CSV table of C-alpha atoms in Angstrom, one decimal:
chain,number,residue,atom,x,y,z
L,1,MET,CA,-8.6,-3.0,-14.1
L,2,ALA,CA,-7.2,-4.9,-11.0
L,3,SER,CA,-8.9,-8.1,-10.1
L,4,LYS,CA,-8.5,-7.2,-6.5
L,5,TYR,CA,-7.6,-4.1,-4.5
L,6,PHE,CA,-5.4,-4.0,-1.4
L,7,CYS,CA,-5.0,-1.3,1.2
L,8,LEU,CA,-2.2,-1.7,3.7
L,9,VAL,CA,-2.2,0.1,7.0
L,10,LEU,CA,1.1,0.4,8.7
L,11,THR,CA,1.7,0.3,12.4
L,12,ALA,CA,2.7,3.6,14.1
L,13,ASP,CA,6.3,2.3,14.2
L,14,GLY,CA,6.1,1.3,10.5
L,15,LEU,CA,4.7,4.6,9.5
L,16,ALA,CA,7.4,6.5,11.5
L,17,GLU,CA,10.2,4.6,10.0
L,18,LEU,CA,8.9,4.1,6.5
L,19,ALA,CA,7.0,7.4,5.8
L,20,PRO,CA,10.1,9.2,4.5
L,21,VAL,CA,10.6,6.4,1.9
L,22,VAL,CA,7.0,5.8,0.9
L,23,LYS,CA,5.5,9.3,1.5
L,24,ASP,CA,4.7,9.7,-2.3
L,25,TYR,CA,2.6,6.5,-2.2
L,26,LEU,CA,0.7,7.2,1.0
L,27,HIS,CA,-3.0,8.1,0.9
L,28,GLU,CA,-5.1,9.8,3.6
L,29,GLY,CA,-8.5,8.3,4.7
L,30,SER,CA,-10.8,8.2,7.7
L,31,ILE,CA,-8.5,5.7,9.4
L,32,GLY,CA,-5.3,7.7,8.7
L,33,ARG,CA,-2.6,7.1,6.2
L,34,TYR,CA,-2.5,3.9,4.2
L,35,LEU,CA,-0.8,2.4,1.1
L,36,TYR,CA,-3.1,1.5,-1.9
L,37,CYS,CA,-1.7,-1.6,-3.6
L,38,ARG,CA,-2.3,-3.4,-6.8
L,39,GLU,CA,-0.7,-6.5,-5.5
L,40,ALA,CA,0.1,-7.8,-2.0
L,41,ASP,CA,1.9,-11.0,-1.0
L,42,LEU,CA,2.5,-11.8,2.6
L,43,GLY,CA,3.9,-15.3,2.0
L,44,ARG,CA,7.5,-14.2,1.9
L,45,ASN,CA,10.1,-13.1,4.4
L,46,TYR,CA,9.0,-9.5,3.8
L,47,PHE,CA,5.5,-8.3,2.9
L,48,HIS,CA,5.7,-7.7,-0.8
L,49,VAL,CA,3.5,-5.0,-2.4
L,50,VAL,CA,3.2,-3.3,-5.8
L,51,SER,CA,2.0,0.2,-5.6
L,52,GLU,CA,1.5,3.0,-8.1
L,53,ARG,CA,1.6,6.8,-7.7
L,54,VAL,CA,0.6,9.7,-9.9
L,55,LYS,CA,3.5,12.0,-10.7
L,56,ASP,CA,3.1,15.8,-11.0
L,57,ASP,CA,2.9,15.5,-14.7
L,58,GLY,CA,0.0,13.1,-14.5
L,59,SER,CA,1.9,10.0,-15.5
L,60,THR,CA,2.0,7.0,-13.2
L,61,ILE,CA,5.0,5.1,-11.8
L,62,GLU,CA,4.8,1.6,-10.4
L,63,SER,CA,7.1,0.4,-7.6
L,64,GLU,CA,7.6,-2.7,-5.5
L,65,ALA,CA,8.3,-2.6,-1.8
L,66,PHE,CA,9.3,-5.2,0.7
L,67,ILE,CA,8.0,-4.4,4.1
L,68,PRO,CA,8.9,-6.1,7.4
L,69,HIS,CA,5.8,-8.0,8.6
L,70,ARG,CA,6.1,-6.2,12.0
L,71,PHE,CA,5.2,-2.9,10.3
L,72,VAL,CA,1.9,-4.2,8.9
L,73,LYS,CA,-1.1,-3.4,11.0
L,74,VAL,CA,-3.8,-4.6,8.7
L,75,VAL,CA,-4.4,-5.4,5.0
L,76,ILE,CA,-7.9,-5.0,3.5
L,77,SER,CA,-8.7,-6.4,0.1
L,78,SER,CA,-11.8,-6.5,-2.1
L,79,PRO,CA,-12.6,-7.2,-5.6
L,80,ASP,CA,-14.4,-3.9,-5.7
L,81,ARG,CA,-12.6,-0.7,-4.5
L,82,LYS,CA,-16.0,0.8,-3.2
L,83,HIS,CA,-16.2,-2.0,-0.7
L,84,ILE,CA,-13.1,-0.8,1.1
L,85,GLY,CA,-14.9,1.7,3.2
L,86,PHE,CA,-12.2,4.2,4.1
L,87,LEU,CA,-11.1,4.9,0.5
């Protein structure tokens, strides 16, 4: 179980440019499309995230992404997933 949950919402420009690359990792909620992340680190030259997706066969794959800070609209974190209201 993750000690903290992160949801990253991309800007409109970020979504337009990155959606083709991260489309399998995007989720849909009441605020639109977002990335659910197990880890997030904004203290680098790029915003570093670790995200998982469920493949068609039910297995999961973990990937790291380095996203330009200008593409990040907001990051919401909580120790409990249910406290992130739009999930």
